[in-house]
Coordinates of C-alpha atoms in Angstrom, one line a residue:
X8 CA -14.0 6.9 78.4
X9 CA -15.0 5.7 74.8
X10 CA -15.5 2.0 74.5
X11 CA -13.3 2.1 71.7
X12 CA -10.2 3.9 73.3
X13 CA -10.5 1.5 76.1
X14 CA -10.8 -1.7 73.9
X15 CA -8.1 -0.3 71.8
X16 CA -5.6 0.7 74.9
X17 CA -6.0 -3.3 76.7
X18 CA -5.2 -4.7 73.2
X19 CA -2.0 -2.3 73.6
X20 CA -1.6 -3.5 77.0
X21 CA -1.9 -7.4 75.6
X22 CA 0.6 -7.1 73.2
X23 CA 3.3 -5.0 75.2
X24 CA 2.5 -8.0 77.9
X25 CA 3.3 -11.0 75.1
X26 CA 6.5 -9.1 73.5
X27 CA 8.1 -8.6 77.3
X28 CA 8.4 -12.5 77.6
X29 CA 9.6 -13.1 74.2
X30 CA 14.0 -12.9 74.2
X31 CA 14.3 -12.1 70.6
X32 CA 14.3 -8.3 70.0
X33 CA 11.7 -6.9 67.8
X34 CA 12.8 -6.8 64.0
X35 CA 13.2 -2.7 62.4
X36 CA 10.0 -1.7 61.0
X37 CA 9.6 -2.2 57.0
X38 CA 9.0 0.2 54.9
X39 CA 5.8 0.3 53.2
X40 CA 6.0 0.8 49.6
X41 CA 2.9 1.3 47.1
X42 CA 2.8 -1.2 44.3
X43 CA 2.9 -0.4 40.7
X44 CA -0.8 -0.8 40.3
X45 CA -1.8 2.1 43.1
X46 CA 0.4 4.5 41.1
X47 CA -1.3 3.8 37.9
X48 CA -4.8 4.2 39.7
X49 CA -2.9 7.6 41.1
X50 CA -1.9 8.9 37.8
X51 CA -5.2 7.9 36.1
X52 CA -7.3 11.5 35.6
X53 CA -10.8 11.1 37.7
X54 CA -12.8 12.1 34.5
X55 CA -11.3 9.6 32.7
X56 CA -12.4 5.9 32.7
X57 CA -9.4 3.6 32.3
X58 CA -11.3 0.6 30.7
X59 CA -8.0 -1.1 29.5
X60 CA -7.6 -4.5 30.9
X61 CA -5.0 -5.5 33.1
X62 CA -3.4 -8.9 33.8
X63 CA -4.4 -10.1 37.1
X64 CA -1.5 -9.4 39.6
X65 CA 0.7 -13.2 40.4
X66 CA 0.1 -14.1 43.9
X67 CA 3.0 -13.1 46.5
X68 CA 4.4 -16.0 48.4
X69 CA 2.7 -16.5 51.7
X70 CA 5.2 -15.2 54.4
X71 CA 5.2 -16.4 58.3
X72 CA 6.7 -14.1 60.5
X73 CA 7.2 -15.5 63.4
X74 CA 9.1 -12.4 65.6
X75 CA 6.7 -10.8 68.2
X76 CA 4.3 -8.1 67.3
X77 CA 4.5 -4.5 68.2
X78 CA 2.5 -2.0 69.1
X79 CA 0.2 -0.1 66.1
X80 CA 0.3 3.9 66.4
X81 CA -2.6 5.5 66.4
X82 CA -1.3 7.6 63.4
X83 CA -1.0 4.8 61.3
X84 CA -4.6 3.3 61.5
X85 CA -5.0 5.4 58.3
X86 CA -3.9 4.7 54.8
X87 CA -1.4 6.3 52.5
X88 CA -2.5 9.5 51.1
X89 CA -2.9 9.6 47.4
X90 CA -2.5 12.7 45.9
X91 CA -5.3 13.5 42.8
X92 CA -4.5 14.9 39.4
X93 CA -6.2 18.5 39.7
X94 CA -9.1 18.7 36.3
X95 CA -8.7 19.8 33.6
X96 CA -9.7 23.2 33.1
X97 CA -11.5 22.9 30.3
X98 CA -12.2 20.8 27.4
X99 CA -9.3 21.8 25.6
X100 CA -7.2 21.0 28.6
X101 CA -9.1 17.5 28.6
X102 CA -8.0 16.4 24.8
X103 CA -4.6 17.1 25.2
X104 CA -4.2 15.1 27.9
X105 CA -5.8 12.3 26.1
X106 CA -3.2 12.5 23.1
X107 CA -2.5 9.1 22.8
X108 CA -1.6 8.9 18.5
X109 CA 2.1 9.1 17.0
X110 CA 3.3 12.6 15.6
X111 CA 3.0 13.4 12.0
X112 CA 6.3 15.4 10.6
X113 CA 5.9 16.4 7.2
X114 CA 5.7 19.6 5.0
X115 CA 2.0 18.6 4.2
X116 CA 1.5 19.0 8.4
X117 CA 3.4 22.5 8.1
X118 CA 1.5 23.5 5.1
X119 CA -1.7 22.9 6.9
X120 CA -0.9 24.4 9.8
X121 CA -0.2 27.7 8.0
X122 CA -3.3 27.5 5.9
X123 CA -5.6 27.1 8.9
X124 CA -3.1 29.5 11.0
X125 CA -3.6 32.2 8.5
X126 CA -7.7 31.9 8.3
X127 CA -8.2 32.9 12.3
X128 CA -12.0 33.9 11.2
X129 CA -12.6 30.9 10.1
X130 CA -10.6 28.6 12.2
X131 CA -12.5 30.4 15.4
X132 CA -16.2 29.6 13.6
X133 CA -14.8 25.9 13.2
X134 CA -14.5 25.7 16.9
X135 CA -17.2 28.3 17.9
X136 CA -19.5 25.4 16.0
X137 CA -18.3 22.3 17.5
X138 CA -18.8 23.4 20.8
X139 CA -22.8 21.3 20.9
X140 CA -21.0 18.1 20.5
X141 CA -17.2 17.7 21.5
X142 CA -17.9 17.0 25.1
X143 CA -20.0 13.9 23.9
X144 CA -17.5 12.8 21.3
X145 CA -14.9 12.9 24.3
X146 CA -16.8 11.1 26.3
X147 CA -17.2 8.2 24.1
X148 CA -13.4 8.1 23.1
X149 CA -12.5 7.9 26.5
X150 CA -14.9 5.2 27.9
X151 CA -13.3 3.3 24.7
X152 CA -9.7 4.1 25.6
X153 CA -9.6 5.4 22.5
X154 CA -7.3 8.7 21.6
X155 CA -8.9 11.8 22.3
X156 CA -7.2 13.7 19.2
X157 CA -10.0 11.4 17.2
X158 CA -12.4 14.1 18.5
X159 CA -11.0 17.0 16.3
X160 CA -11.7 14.5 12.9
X161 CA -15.0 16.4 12.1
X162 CA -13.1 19.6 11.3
X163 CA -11.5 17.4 9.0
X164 CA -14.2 15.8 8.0
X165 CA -17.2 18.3 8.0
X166 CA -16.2 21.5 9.9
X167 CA -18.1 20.3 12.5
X168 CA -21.4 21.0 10.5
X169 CA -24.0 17.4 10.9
X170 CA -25.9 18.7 7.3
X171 CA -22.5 19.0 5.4
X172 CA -23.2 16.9 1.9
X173 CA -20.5 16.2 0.1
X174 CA -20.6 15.9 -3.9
X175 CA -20.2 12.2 -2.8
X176 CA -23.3 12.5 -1.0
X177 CA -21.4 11.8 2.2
X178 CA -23.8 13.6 4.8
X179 CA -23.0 14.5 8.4
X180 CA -20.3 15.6 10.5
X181 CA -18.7 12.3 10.4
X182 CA -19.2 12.2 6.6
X183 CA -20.8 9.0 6.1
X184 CA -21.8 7.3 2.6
X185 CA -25.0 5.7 2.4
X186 CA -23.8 2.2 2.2
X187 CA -21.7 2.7 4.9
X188 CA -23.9 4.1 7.1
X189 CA -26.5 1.4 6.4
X190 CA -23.8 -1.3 7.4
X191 CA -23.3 1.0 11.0
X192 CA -27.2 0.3 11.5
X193 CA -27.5 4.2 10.5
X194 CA -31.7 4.5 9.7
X195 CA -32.2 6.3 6.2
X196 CA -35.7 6.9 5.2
X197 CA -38.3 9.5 4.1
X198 CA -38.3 11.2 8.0
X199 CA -34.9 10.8 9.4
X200 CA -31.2 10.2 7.9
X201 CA -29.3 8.4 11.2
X202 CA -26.0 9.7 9.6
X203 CA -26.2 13.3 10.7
X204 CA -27.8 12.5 14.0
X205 CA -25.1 13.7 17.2
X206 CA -25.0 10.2 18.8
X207 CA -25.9 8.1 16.6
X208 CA -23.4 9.0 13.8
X209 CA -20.6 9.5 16.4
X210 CA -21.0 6.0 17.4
X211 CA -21.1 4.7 14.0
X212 CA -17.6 6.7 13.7
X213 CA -15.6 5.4 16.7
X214 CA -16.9 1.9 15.9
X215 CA -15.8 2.1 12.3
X216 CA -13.0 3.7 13.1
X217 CA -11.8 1.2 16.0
X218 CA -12.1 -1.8 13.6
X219 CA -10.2 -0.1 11.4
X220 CA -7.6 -0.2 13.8
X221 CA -7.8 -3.7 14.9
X222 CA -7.2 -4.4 10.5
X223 CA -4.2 -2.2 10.1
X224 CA -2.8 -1.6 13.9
X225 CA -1.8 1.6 12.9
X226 CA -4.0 4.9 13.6
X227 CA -2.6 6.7 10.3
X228 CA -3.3 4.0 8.2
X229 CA -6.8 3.3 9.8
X230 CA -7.3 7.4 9.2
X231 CA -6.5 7.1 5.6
X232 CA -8.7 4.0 5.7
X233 CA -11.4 5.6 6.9
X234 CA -11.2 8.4 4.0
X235 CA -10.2 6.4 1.0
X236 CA -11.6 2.7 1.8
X237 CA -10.0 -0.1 3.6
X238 CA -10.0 -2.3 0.3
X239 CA -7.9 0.4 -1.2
X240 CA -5.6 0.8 1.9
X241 CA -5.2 -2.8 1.6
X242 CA -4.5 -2.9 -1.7
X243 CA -1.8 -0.4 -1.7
X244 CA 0.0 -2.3 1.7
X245 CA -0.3 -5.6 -0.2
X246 CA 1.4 -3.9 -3.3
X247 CA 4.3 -2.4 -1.7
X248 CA 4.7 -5.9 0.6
X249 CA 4.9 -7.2 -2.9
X250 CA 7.6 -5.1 -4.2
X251 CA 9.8 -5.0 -1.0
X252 CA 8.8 -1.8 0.4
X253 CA 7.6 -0.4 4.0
X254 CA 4.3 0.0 4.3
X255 CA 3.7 3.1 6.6
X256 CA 0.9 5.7 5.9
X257 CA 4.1 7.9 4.5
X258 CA 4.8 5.0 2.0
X259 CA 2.1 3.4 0.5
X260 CA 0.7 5.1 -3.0
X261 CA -2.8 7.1 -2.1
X262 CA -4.6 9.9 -3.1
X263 CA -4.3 13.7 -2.7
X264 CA -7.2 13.8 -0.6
X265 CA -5.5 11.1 1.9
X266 CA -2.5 12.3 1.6
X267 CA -3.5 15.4 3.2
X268 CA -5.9 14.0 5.1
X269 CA -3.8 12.6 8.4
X270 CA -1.6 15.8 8.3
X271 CA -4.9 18.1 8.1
X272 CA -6.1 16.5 11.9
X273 CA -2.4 16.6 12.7
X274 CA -1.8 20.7 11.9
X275 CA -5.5 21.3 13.9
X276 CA -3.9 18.6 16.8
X277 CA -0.9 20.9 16.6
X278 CA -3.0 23.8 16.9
X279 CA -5.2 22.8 19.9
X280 CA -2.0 21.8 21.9
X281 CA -0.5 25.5 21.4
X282 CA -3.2 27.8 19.9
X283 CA -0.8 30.6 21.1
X284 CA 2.0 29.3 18.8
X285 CA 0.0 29.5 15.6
X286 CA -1.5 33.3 17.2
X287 CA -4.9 31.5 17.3
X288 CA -7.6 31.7 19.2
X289 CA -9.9 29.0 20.9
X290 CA -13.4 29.9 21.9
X291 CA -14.0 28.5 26.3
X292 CA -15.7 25.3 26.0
X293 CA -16.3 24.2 29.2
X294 CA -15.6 20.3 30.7
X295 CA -19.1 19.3 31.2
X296 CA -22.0 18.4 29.0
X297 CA -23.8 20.5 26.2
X298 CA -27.0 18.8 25.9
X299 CA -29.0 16.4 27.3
X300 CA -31.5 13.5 26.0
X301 CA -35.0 13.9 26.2
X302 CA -37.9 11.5 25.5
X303 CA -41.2 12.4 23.7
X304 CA -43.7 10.3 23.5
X305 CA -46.6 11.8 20.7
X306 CA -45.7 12.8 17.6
X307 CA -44.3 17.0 17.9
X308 CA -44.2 19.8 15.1
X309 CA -40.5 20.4 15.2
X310 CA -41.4 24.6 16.0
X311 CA -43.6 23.4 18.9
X312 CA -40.7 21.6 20.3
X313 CA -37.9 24.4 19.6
X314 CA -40.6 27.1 21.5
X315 CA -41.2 24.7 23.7
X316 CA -38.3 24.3 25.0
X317 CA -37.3 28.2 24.3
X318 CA -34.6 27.2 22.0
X319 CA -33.9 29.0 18.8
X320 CA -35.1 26.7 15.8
X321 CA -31.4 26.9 14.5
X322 CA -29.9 25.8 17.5
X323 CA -32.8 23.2 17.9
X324 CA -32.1 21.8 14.0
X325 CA -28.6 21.7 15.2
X326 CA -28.9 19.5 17.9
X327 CA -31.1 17.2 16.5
X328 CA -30.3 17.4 12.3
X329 CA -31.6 14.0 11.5
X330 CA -35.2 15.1 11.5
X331 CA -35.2 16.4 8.0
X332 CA -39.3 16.8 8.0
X333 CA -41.3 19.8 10.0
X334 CA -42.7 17.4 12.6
X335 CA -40.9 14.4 15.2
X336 CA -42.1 11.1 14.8
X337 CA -42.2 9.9 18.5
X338 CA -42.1 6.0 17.3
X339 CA -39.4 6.5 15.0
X340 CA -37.1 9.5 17.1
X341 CA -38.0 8.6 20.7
X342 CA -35.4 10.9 22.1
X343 CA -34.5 14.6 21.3
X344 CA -31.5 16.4 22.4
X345 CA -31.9 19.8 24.2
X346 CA -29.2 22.5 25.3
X347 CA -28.7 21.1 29.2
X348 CA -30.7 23.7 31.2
X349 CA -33.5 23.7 28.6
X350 CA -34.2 20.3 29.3
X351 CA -36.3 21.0 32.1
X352 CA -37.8 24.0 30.6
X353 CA -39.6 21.8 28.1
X354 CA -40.8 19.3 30.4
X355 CA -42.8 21.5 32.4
X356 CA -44.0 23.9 29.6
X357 CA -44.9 20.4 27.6
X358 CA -46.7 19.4 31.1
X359 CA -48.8 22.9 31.1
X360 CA -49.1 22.9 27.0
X361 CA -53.1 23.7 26.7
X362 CA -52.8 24.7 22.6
X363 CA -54.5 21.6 21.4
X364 CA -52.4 18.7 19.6
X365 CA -48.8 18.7 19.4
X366 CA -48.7 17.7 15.4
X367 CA -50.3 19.2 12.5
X368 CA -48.8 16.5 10.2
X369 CA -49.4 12.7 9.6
X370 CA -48.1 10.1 7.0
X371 CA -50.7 9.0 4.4
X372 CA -48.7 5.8 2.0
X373 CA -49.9 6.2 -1.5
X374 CA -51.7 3.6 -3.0
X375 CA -51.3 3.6 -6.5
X376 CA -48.9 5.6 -9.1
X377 CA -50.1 9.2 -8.6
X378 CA -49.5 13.1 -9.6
X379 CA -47.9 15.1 -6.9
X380 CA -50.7 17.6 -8.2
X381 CA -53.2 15.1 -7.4
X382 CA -51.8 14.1 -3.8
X383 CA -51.6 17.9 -2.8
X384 CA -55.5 18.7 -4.1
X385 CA -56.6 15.3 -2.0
X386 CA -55.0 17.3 1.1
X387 CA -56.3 20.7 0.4
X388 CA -52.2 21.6 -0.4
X389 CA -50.9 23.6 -2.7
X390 CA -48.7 21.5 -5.3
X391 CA -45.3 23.7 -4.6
X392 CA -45.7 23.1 -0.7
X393 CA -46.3 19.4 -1.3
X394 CA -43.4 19.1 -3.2
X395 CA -41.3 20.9 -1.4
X396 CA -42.4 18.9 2.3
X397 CA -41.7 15.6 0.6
X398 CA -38.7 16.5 -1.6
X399 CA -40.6 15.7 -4.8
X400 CA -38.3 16.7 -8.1
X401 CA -40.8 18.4 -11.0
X402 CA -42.1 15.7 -13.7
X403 CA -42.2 12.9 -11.4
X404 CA -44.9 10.7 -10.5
X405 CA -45.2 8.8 -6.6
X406 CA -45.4 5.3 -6.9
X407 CA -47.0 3.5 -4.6
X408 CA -45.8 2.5 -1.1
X409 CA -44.6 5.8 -1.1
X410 CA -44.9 7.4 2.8
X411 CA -45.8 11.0 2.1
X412 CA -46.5 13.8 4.8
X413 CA -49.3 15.4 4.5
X414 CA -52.3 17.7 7.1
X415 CA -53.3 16.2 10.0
X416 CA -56.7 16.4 10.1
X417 CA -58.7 18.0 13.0
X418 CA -60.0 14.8 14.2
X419 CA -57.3 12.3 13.9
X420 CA -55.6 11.6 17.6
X421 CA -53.6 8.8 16.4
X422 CA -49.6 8.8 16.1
X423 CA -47.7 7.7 13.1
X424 CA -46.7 4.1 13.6
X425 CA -43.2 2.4 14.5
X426 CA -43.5 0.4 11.3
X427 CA -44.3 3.4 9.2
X428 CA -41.8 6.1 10.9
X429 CA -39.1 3.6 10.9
X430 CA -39.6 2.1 7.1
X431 CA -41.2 5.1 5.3
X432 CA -39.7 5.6 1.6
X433 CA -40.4 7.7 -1.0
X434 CA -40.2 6.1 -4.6
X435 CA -40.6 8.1 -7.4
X436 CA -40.6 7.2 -11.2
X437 CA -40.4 9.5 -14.2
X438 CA -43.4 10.9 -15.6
X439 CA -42.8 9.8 -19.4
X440 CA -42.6 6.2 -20.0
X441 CA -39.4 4.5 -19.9
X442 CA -39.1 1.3 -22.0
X443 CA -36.2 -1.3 -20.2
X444 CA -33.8 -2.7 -23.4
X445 CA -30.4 -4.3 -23.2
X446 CA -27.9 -3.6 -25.4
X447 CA -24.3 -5.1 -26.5
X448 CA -21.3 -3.0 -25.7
X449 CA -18.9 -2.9 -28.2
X450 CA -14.8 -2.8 -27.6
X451 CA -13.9 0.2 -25.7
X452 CA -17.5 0.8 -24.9
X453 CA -17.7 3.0 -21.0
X454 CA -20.2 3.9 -19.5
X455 CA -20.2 7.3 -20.9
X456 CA -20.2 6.3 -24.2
X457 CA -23.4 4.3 -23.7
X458 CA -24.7 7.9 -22.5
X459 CA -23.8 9.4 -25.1
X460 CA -25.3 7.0 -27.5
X461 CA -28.4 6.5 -25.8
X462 CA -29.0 10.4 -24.8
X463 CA -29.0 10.1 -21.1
X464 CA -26.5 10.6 -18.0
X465 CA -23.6 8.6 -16.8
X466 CA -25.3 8.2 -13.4
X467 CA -28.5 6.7 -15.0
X468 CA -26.4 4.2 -16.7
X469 CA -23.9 3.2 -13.6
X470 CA -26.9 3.0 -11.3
X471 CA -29.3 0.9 -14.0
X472 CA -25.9 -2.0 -14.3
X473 CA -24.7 -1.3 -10.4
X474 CA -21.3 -0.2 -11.8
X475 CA -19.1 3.0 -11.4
X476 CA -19.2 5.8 -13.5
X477 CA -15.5 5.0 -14.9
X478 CA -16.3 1.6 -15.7
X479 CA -15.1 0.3 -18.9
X480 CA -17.5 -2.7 -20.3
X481 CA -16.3 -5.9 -21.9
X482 CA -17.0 -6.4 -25.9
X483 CA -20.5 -8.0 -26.1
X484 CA -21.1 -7.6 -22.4
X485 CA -24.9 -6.8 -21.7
X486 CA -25.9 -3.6 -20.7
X487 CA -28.8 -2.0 -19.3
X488 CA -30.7 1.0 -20.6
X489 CA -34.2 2.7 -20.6
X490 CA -35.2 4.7 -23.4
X491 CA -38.3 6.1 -24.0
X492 CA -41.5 3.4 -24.9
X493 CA -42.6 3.8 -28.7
X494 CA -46.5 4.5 -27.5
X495 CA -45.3 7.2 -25.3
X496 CA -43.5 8.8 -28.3
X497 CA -46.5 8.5 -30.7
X498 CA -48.8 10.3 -28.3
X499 CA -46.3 13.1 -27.3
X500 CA -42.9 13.4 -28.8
X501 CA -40.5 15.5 -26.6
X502 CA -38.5 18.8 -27.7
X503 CA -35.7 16.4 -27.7
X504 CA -37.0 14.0 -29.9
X505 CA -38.6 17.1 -32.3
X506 CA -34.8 18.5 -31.8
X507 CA -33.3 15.4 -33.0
X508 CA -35.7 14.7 -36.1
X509 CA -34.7 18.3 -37.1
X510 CA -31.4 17.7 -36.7
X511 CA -31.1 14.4 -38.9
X512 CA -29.3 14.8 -42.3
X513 CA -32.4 14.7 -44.9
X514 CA -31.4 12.3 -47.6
X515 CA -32.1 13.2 -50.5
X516 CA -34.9 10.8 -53.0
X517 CA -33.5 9.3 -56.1
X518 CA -35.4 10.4 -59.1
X519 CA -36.9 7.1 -60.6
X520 CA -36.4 6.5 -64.2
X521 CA -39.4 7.9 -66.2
X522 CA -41.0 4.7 -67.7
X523 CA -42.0 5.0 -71.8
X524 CA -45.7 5.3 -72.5
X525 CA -47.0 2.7 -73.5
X526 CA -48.8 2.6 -76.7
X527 CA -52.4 1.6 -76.4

């Protein structure tokens, strides 16, 4: 007999012994009941972490019984059976379930909904594109208990395209500004922009967006914040606080943009939750990762790596959209993303790689003001390839500190430094000579006006005085303008300056009063 069958049947035995001398009859079993605790665990989907903290349970009171004991059935050595939530069965499935944010009802949501219902085409390639990256953005929102409708904000935001620039030159899927994106540690410099790189930028997002929710407590108005500015979110709560009025997302003063921009995620929620109502279509994206990270470690040609890895270069550039040069800095981009079978593919075809170095580029830093026509003969380049590889506008000169990419030469072995890949800028300055002068606006002066005056653009005069384009300037306030240095005009005046002269209204010379002779 099994050892443990036989210890188990003289405890039996024991106990049957001990209960046959006690007079009191043995109490009704209790029920056992599961505690409020066990059915949230129960309820909880197994791909999704529940991170939200939970008070810690009060103690129960200690309880003596003192009646005797009775037998345990075999049947009951085991525990309660919980029964699983069955997956989702697909990603699609997954984000509904994750719903979490308060309907929008509004004619904006219905007007949306029919615009986007009634572009099919279009609505499909929306999805069709986000298909690399919603599974990650999922992910995230869900480790941060975070609701999972959040992940359909890039159609809002970019149509799920990470090199969307807007006129506002908000870039990425998540449609960050420059400023912002520096403050969400988002790397801009001559070889990579951080705010159209997949994890990177969706990071940046949730975190913005979650303290945006922590200022206003309300998703809608964090949204709206997150489009239009929390400043001027605040502004427009504080004003309608001021004047007695709610302060909902519905209420406050904002916008056009804003005020379509909640019910444009809300009419794409809608649709996602019944494509079928809306007779639309959603491509199969399956519940399980698109890509996976991959380390480098020596600097790559950006075509190496796609063939490499036997990727198309456009779905390559699509996974990995920060690198905006032909070749991967390993110090600077350690880590590439690849399609999830690929993965494995590049590793070994990297391993077996017998085609010589990896990179035929390198960073040279310029060390003086030069000629892009200069920099591009130095490297045996042609100028209109030079330019074009370092995004070098016509009629301007490299200043210097300026990180420029340039040939590799046959005999260099060495990578581009972490200092270098991480900090590289290009600085550029006009070719004709600019003289610095500051000026005295005079009532109703803008910034246009000083434009106008001074025969340059708006933007050159906001970004020379760090003020917005609309600004109106104070009487006698200083202002800031370049115009062009008196020696460069002597040795070559411009067509503009030639245009100008020509068009000046000639004045026309007094005659001077013919003197009498003078009688010798």
């Amino acid at each position: 007999m099994n050892p443990f069958k036989l210890f188990a049947l003289l405890a039996v035995l024991l106990l049957t012994a001990c209960a046959s001398q006690s007079p009191s009859p043995a109490p009704p079993p209790q029920e056992r009941t599961v505690g409020p605790l066990a059915r949230s665990a129960s309820a909880a989907s197994p791909t999704t972490p529940n991170l939200t903290a939970r008070p810690s349970a009060a103690p129960l009171p200690e309880r003596r019984y003192t009646g005797p004991l009775t037998a345990m059935s075999e049947f009951r050595t085991t525990s309660d059976s919980v029964t699983a939530m069955s997956p989702p069965v697909d990603l699609w499935d997954r984000i509904r379930r994750g719903y979490a944010m308060p309907d929008l009802e509004s004619n904006l949501v219905r007007d949306r909904e029919q615009w986007y219902s009634a572009r099919p085409d279009y609505l499909f390639r929306m999805t069709e594109r986000s298909r690399k990256y919603l599974f990650h953005i999922v992910e995230e929102l869900e480790l941060r208990g975070m609701p999972t409708e959040l992940a359909l904000l890039p159609f809002v935001e970019s149509a799920f395209n990470p090199q969307a620039v807007s006129s506002a030159k908000a870039a990425g899927m998540w449609q960050f500004m420059p400023a912002t994106g520096k403050h969400f540690e988002l790397k801009q410099n001559a070889f990579r922009d951080d705010r159209r790189d997949v994890l990177a930028s969706t990071r940046a997002a949730l975190d913005y967006l979650q303290r945006l929710y922590g200022m206003f407590g309300d998703w809608h108005l964090a949204l709206a914040a997150y489009n239009w500015g929390e400043g001027s979110v605040g502004r427009a709560i504080g004003k309608n606080k001021k004047a007695g009025l709610p302060t909902g997302y519905t209420d406050i003063n904002m916008p056009m943009e804003t005020r379509f921009y909640v019910p444009k995620l809300q009419a794409i929620k809608n649709i996602v939750a019944n494509p079928a109502a809306f007779n639309s279509t959603l491509p199969l994206i399956e519940n399980h990762p698109y890509f996976q990270t991959v380390t480098i470690r020596r600097d790559i040609d950006v075509n190496l790596a796609a063939k490499l890895a036997e990727v198309p270069l456009d779905d390559f550039r699509a996974l990995n959209p920060s690198v905006n040069k032909p070749v991967i800095l390993a110090s600077g981009t350690p880590l590439i993303l690849l399609p999830w079978d690929n993965a494995a593919i590049f590793q070994t075809n990297l391993d077996a790689y017998a085609g010589g170095r990896l990179a035929s580029w390198t960073v040279w830093v310029a060390p003086s003001t030069l000629r892009a026509a200069d920099v591009a003969k130095k490297f045996g380049m042609g100028e209109a390839e030079f330019r074009a590889v370092n995004n070098i506008p016509a009629r301007m000169l490299i200043r210097p500190g300026s990180s420029l990419l340039v040939p590799r030469a046959a005999h260099l072995d060495q990578d581009v430094s972490g200092h270098v890949a991480d900090n590289g800028q290009l600085s550029l300055a006009p070719e004709v000579s600019l003289k610095r002068i500051t000026v005295r606006a005079a009532k109703g002066d803008t910034v246009a006006s000083i434009a106008r005056r001074y025969k340059t653009t708006p933007a050159n005069v906001a970004q020379w005085n760090q003020v917005a384009s609309t600004t109106v300037f104070k009487p006698k306030q200083a202002v800031v303008v370049y115009v062009t240095a008196p020696s460069a005009r002597k040795k070559a005046p411009t067509a503009k300056a030639q245009a100008r002269a020509k068009a000046k209204p000639k004045v026309k010379a007094q005659a001077k009063p013919k003197q009498p002779l003078k009688k010798p």
